[in-house]
Amino acid sequence: MTKLNLSPEDLGMLAGKNGQAAQLAMSVIVKMAEIECADSLINITRAHIDSSIYTGDASLQFAEKLAGMGATVRVPSTLNVSSIDEFGWEQWNVPSSYAGKAKRQMEAYLQMGCSPVWTCAPYQNNGRPELGEPIAWSESNAVVFANSVIGARTARFPGFLDICVAITGRAPHSGLYLTENRAAQMHINLDLVPMALQRSEAFFPILGYWMGKACQDMIPVLDHLKVQPDEDQLKAFGAAAASSGGVAMFHIVGITPEAPSLEAALQGKAAAREHRLTEEEIMDAYTQLNTTSDQRLDVVFMGCPHFSVEEFEQLAEFTAGRTCHPDVLFLVTTSRKVRAEIERLGILAKMQAFGVKITQDTCILISPILSKQQKVMMTSSGKCAYYAPGQLQVGVHFGSVSECVNSAVHGLVHKENFTWKN
Ligand code: F3S
């Protein structure tokens, strides 16, 4: 068994020299480091905290206990979504007792010095981490984006451990903090996937969903991608892969920073697995994301992960001059920062003219927003399409943003029928 070497400062924290909260946090980190066979702890520069989500009395008690012990974060720490939109939860099906507890939990994390960005897409905020920077992010889509697209280094921290790392500024030196553990393990060749399919609006979330299932927790490298994905496409891709599987990092040759070539992504080694992806596998993945045949829609949902300004701009183009069907709830989730920005740009008013409702700082899969009568959902999010049947007990239609808008206008599912097959 690897011996864990703690610095004098770590040992001081463990002995209670920095207070009771830091002592508790360090004792949790030491346990995790031993489980992971880490030989030491490292300094992290910043944290993103998922423990902010109210999931019941235990999560609230944990937060209030830490805050009551005088816990404060040692590094700049941002907050993931809350379980409520504190400025509009009354519009939805959120019970007031639930909202009260969720609000108390939010306050406990603010008391510890965390920053109230309330978003699952912290990379959409200013001041991103840099290439190679050791950070401690939780929320699976943020983790995969940080490791893959930014090239920062983070483990896939679970809730509760993330705040312990933020309080101490220390994390087990293992996993993706180590260069050798960032090499690709599975080589996915896209040379058989036609350009028309790669260009189609819904390609990246479907590819991400397929990849998560195929890779589980391996690190994939994709090559022969013929298109240049933008950050929102990479966001949707990584989020889906980190949901259907445990993908914490991916490489795309010529696109992600640690993959200037296939050899570089593999760090000169042979891939443990090789796969040549076919069009049929993508079609099959697409079929799996659709879980109902009921064509009458109750909800159209977007913003998992939180919508960016650019995604709102695109949505505004699709919705211009049109009106959402009165029986359909068209819901988008985003952060308070992005909402303020689209209001400033005049996009919010356009959204509202179409009938879009926006919730900020929260998540449809966590907050009890929908009613039990809302049974059929359409979404452009691969992550939401994957989780919603189980978590919200809804049937899901997966489609592109334009298909979602067309369907919302008609109140019925309206798809373009695999237009990439031309
Ligand atoms: Fe964000 Fe909730 Fe989706 S936290 S990534 S909107 S599941």
PDB file of C-alpha atoms in Angstrom, residues 229-363:
ATOM      1  CA  PRO A 229     -16.920  22.153 -33.073  1.00  0.00           C
ATOM      2  CA  ASP A 230     -17.575  25.332 -31.126  1.00  0.00           C
ATOM      3  CA  GLU A 231     -17.478  25.418 -27.324  1.00  0.00           C
ATOM      4  CA  ASP A 232     -21.210  24.872 -26.948  1.00  0.00           C
ATOM      5  CA  GLN A 233     -20.968  21.723 -29.054  1.00  0.00           C
ATOM      6  CA  LEU A 234     -18.041  20.492 -26.951  1.00  0.00           C
ATOM      7  CA  LYS A 235     -20.037  21.320 -23.827  1.00  0.00           C
ATOM      8  CA  ALA A 236     -23.027  19.265 -25.025  1.00  0.00           C
ATOM      9  CA  PHE A 237     -20.749  16.432 -26.157  1.00  0.00           C
ATOM     10  CA  GLY A 238     -18.827  16.189 -22.861  1.00  0.00           C
ATOM     11  CA  ALA A 239     -21.946  16.538 -20.723  1.00  0.00           C
ATOM     12  CA  ALA A 240     -23.629  13.613 -22.493  1.00  0.00           C
ATOM     13  CA  ALA A 241     -20.470  11.451 -22.289  1.00  0.00           C
ATOM     14  CA  ALA A 242     -20.086  12.184 -18.573  1.00  0.00           C
ATOM     15  CA  SER A 243     -23.704  11.093 -18.005  1.00  0.00           C
ATOM     16  CA  SER A 244     -24.111   7.889 -20.000  1.00  0.00           C
ATOM     17  CA  GLY A 245     -20.592   6.952 -18.855  1.00  0.00           C
ATOM     18  CA  GLY A 246     -18.037   8.202 -16.371  1.00  0.00           C
ATOM     19  CA  VAL A 247     -15.918  10.107 -18.896  1.00  0.00           C
ATOM     20  CA  ALA A 248     -13.837  12.742 -17.062  1.00  0.00           C
ATOM     21  CA  MET A 249     -11.624  13.659 -19.999  1.00  0.00           C
ATOM     22  CA  PHE A 250     -11.539  13.273 -23.783  1.00  0.00           C
ATOM     23  CA  HIS A 251      -9.147  14.244 -26.533  1.00  0.00           C
ATOM     24  CA  ILE A 252     -10.004  15.271 -30.098  1.00  0.00           C
ATOM     25  CA  VAL A 253      -7.034  15.306 -32.436  1.00  0.00           C
ATOM     26  CA  GLY A 254      -6.243  18.828 -33.604  1.00  0.00           C
ATOM     27  CA  ILE A 255      -8.867  20.394 -31.358  1.00  0.00           C
ATOM     28  CA  THR A 256      -8.283  19.794 -27.640  1.00  0.00           C
ATOM     29  CA  PRO A 257      -5.073  21.180 -26.152  1.00  0.00           C
ATOM     30  CA  GLU A 258      -3.395  17.918 -25.178  1.00  0.00           C
ATOM     31  CA  ALA A 259      -4.037  16.291 -28.556  1.00  0.00           C
ATOM     32  CA  PRO A 260      -2.015  18.104 -31.253  1.00  0.00           C
ATOM     33  CA  SER A 261      -1.660  14.613 -32.783  1.00  0.00           C
ATOM     34  CA  LEU A 262      -2.982  11.109 -32.146  1.00  0.00           C
ATOM     35  CA  GLU A 263       0.431  10.059 -30.811  1.00  0.00           C
ATOM     36  CA  ALA A 264       0.492  12.995 -28.368  1.00  0.00           C
ATOM     37  CA  ALA A 265      -2.970  12.132 -27.008  1.00  0.00           C
ATOM     38  CA  LEU A 266      -1.865   8.518 -26.536  1.00  0.00           C
ATOM     39  CA  GLN A 267       1.441   9.728 -25.010  1.00  0.00           C
ATOM     40  CA  GLY A 268       3.252   7.426 -27.417  1.00  0.00           C
ATOM     41  CA  LYS A 269       1.532   4.270 -26.162  1.00  0.00           C
ATOM     42  CA  ALA A 270      -0.825   1.906 -27.961  1.00  0.00           C
ATOM     43  CA  ALA A 271      -4.540   2.375 -27.309  1.00  0.00           C
ATOM     44  CA  ALA A 272      -6.067  -0.293 -25.065  1.00  0.00           C
ATOM     45  CA  ARG A 273      -9.110  -0.288 -27.378  1.00  0.00           C
ATOM     46  CA  GLU A 274      -9.695   0.727 -30.985  1.00  0.00           C
ATOM     47  CA  HIS A 275     -13.079   1.441 -32.506  1.00  0.00           C
ATOM     48  CA  ARG A 276     -14.162   2.566 -35.960  1.00  0.00           C
ATOM     49  CA  LEU A 277     -17.499   4.272 -35.433  1.00  0.00           C
ATOM     50  CA  THR A 278     -20.254   3.705 -37.977  1.00  0.00           C
ATOM     51  CA  GLU A 279     -23.233   5.768 -39.000  1.00  0.00           C
ATOM     52  CA  GLU A 280     -25.486   2.929 -37.815  1.00  0.00           C
ATOM     53  CA  GLU A 281     -24.112   3.178 -34.267  1.00  0.00           C
ATOM     54  CA  ILE A 282     -24.903   6.889 -34.187  1.00  0.00           C
ATOM     55  CA  MET A 283     -28.406   6.184 -35.473  1.00  0.00           C
ATOM     56  CA  ASP A 284     -28.852   3.534 -32.802  1.00  0.00           C
ATOM     57  CA  ALA A 285     -27.685   5.957 -30.076  1.00  0.00           C
ATOM     58  CA  TYR A 286     -30.140   8.546 -31.385  1.00  0.00           C
ATOM     59  CA  THR A 287     -32.949   6.002 -31.205  1.00  0.00           C
ATOM     60  CA  GLN A 288     -32.051   5.152 -27.595  1.00  0.00           C
ATOM     61  CA  LEU A 289     -32.342   8.812 -26.577  1.00  0.00           C
ATOM     62  CA  ASN A 290     -35.983   8.811 -27.678  1.00  0.00           C
ATOM     63  CA  THR A 291     -38.101   7.025 -25.101  1.00  0.00           C
ATOM     64  CA  THR A 292     -41.718   7.750 -26.000  1.00  0.00           C
ATOM     65  CA  SER A 293     -43.959   7.482 -29.028  1.00  0.00           C
ATOM     66  CA  ASP A 294     -46.442  10.027 -27.659  1.00  0.00           C
ATOM     67  CA  GLN A 295     -46.279  12.929 -30.106  1.00  0.00           C
ATOM     68  CA  ARG A 296     -48.178  15.487 -27.999  1.00  0.00           C
ATOM     69  CA  LEU A 297     -45.724  17.675 -26.120  1.00  0.00           C
ATOM     70  CA  ASP A 298     -46.029  19.108 -22.606  1.00  0.00           C
ATOM     71  CA  VAL A 299     -42.543  20.567 -22.227  1.00  0.00           C
ATOM     72  CA  VAL A 300     -39.672  21.653 -24.425  1.00  0.00           C
ATOM     73  CA  PHE A 301     -36.531  22.028 -22.375  1.00  0.00           C
ATOM     74  CA  MET A 302     -33.029  23.392 -23.031  1.00  0.00           C
ATOM     75  CA  GLY A 303     -30.127  24.498 -20.868  1.00  0.00           C
ATOM     76  CA  CYS A 304     -28.575  21.290 -19.521  1.00  0.00           C
ATOM     77  CA  PRO A 305     -25.783  22.342 -19.041  1.00  0.00           C
ATOM     78  CA  HIS A 306     -26.777  25.975 -18.550  1.00  0.00           C
ATOM     79  CA  PHE A 307     -27.412  27.871 -21.783  1.00  0.00           C
ATOM     80  CA  SER A 308     -24.746  30.330 -22.967  1.00  0.00           C
ATOM     81  CA  VAL A 309     -25.318  33.756 -24.511  1.00  0.00           C
ATOM     82  CA  GLU A 310     -24.433  32.289 -27.924  1.00  0.00           C
ATOM     83  CA  GLU A 311     -27.032  29.533 -27.534  1.00  0.00           C
ATOM     84  CA  PHE A 312     -29.674  32.139 -26.667  1.00  0.00           C
ATOM     85  CA  GLU A 313     -28.682  34.120 -29.763  1.00  0.00           C
ATOM     86  CA  GLN A 314     -29.191  31.026 -31.916  1.00  0.00           C
ATOM     87  CA  LEU A 315     -32.510  30.276 -30.211  1.00  0.00           C
ATOM     88  CA  ALA A 316     -33.644  33.856 -30.858  1.00  0.00           C
ATOM     89  CA  GLU A 317     -33.053  33.319 -34.577  1.00  0.00           C
ATOM     90  CA  PHE A 318     -35.159  30.148 -34.623  1.00  0.00           C
ATOM     91  CA  THR A 319     -38.007  31.669 -32.605  1.00  0.00           C
ATOM     92  CA  ALA A 320     -38.154  35.067 -34.375  1.00  0.00           C
ATOM     93  CA  GLY A 321     -41.692  35.969 -35.479  1.00  0.00           C
ATOM     94  CA  ARG A 322     -43.170  32.729 -34.124  1.00  0.00           C
ATOM     95  CA  THR A 323     -45.230  31.769 -31.057  1.00  0.00           C
ATOM     96  CA  CYS A 324     -45.031  28.787 -28.767  1.00  0.00           C
ATOM     97  CA  HIS A 325     -48.148  26.597 -28.667  1.00  0.00           C
ATOM     98  CA  PRO A 326     -50.237  27.509 -25.571  1.00  0.00           C
ATOM     99  CA  ASP A 327     -50.219  23.917 -24.259  1.00  0.00           C
ATOM    100  CA  VAL A 328     -46.412  23.676 -24.309  1.00  0.00           C
ATOM    101  CA  LEU A 329     -44.077  24.941 -21.586  1.00  0.00           C
ATOM    102  CA  PHE A 330     -40.852  26.093 -23.266  1.00  0.00           C
ATOM    103  CA  LEU A 331     -38.278  26.223 -20.497  1.00  0.00           C
ATOM    104  CA  VAL A 332     -34.603  27.189 -20.558  1.00  0.00           C
ATOM    105  CA  THR A 333     -32.241  27.143 -17.578  1.00  0.00           C
ATOM    106  CA  THR A 334     -29.220  29.356 -17.267  1.00  0.00           C
ATOM    107  CA  SER A 335     -27.131  31.272 -14.742  1.00  0.00           C
ATOM    108  CA  ARG A 336     -27.911  34.699 -13.304  1.00  0.00           C
ATOM    109  CA  LYS A 337     -24.895  36.100 -15.176  1.00  0.00           C
ATOM    110  CA  VAL A 338     -26.067  34.868 -18.595  1.00  0.00           C
ATOM    111  CA  ARG A 339     -29.646  35.939 -17.892  1.00  0.00           C
ATOM    112  CA  ALA A 340     -28.483  39.480 -17.065  1.00  0.00           C
ATOM    113  CA  GLU A 341     -26.385  39.537 -20.223  1.00  0.00           C
ATOM    114  CA  ILE A 342     -29.231  38.449 -22.526  1.00  0.00           C
ATOM    115  CA  GLU A 343     -31.480  41.015 -20.874  1.00  0.00           C
ATOM    116  CA  ARG A 344     -28.881  43.708 -21.586  1.00  0.00           C
ATOM    117  CA  LEU A 345     -28.596  42.533 -25.214  1.00  0.00           C
ATOM    118  CA  GLY A 346     -32.378  42.554 -25.757  1.00  0.00           C
ATOM    119  CA  ILE A 347     -32.481  38.773 -26.339  1.00  0.00           C
ATOM    120  CA  LEU A 348     -34.551  38.081 -23.238  1.00  0.00           C
ATOM    121  CA  ALA A 349     -37.440  40.185 -24.567  1.00  0.00           C
ATOM    122  CA  LYS A 350     -37.360  38.230 -27.854  1.00  0.00           C
ATOM    123  CA  MET A 351     -37.433  34.946 -25.933  1.00  0.00           C
ATOM    124  CA  GLN A 352     -40.383  36.117 -23.885  1.00  0.00           C
ATOM    125  CA  ALA A 353     -42.259  37.243 -27.012  1.00  0.00           C
ATOM    126  CA  PHE A 354     -42.072  33.663 -28.310  1.00  0.00           C
ATOM    127  CA  GLY A 355     -43.166  32.281 -24.927  1.00  0.00           C
ATOM    128  CA  VAL A 356     -39.865  31.011 -23.497  1.00  0.00           C
ATOM    129  CA  LYS A 357     -39.738  30.829 -19.692  1.00  0.00           C
ATOM    130  CA  ILE A 358     -36.333  31.112 -18.095  1.00  0.00           C
ATOM    131  CA  THR A 359     -35.230  29.808 -14.716  1.00  0.00           C
ATOM    132  CA  GLN A 360     -31.892  30.863 -13.362  1.00  0.00           C
ATOM    133  CA  ASP A 361     -29.354  29.301 -11.022  1.00  0.00           C
ATOM    134  CA  THR A 362     -31.061  25.915 -10.837  1.00  0.00           C
ATOM    135  CA  CYS A 363     -31.630  22.626 -12.655  1.00  0.00           C
TER     136      CYS A 363
END
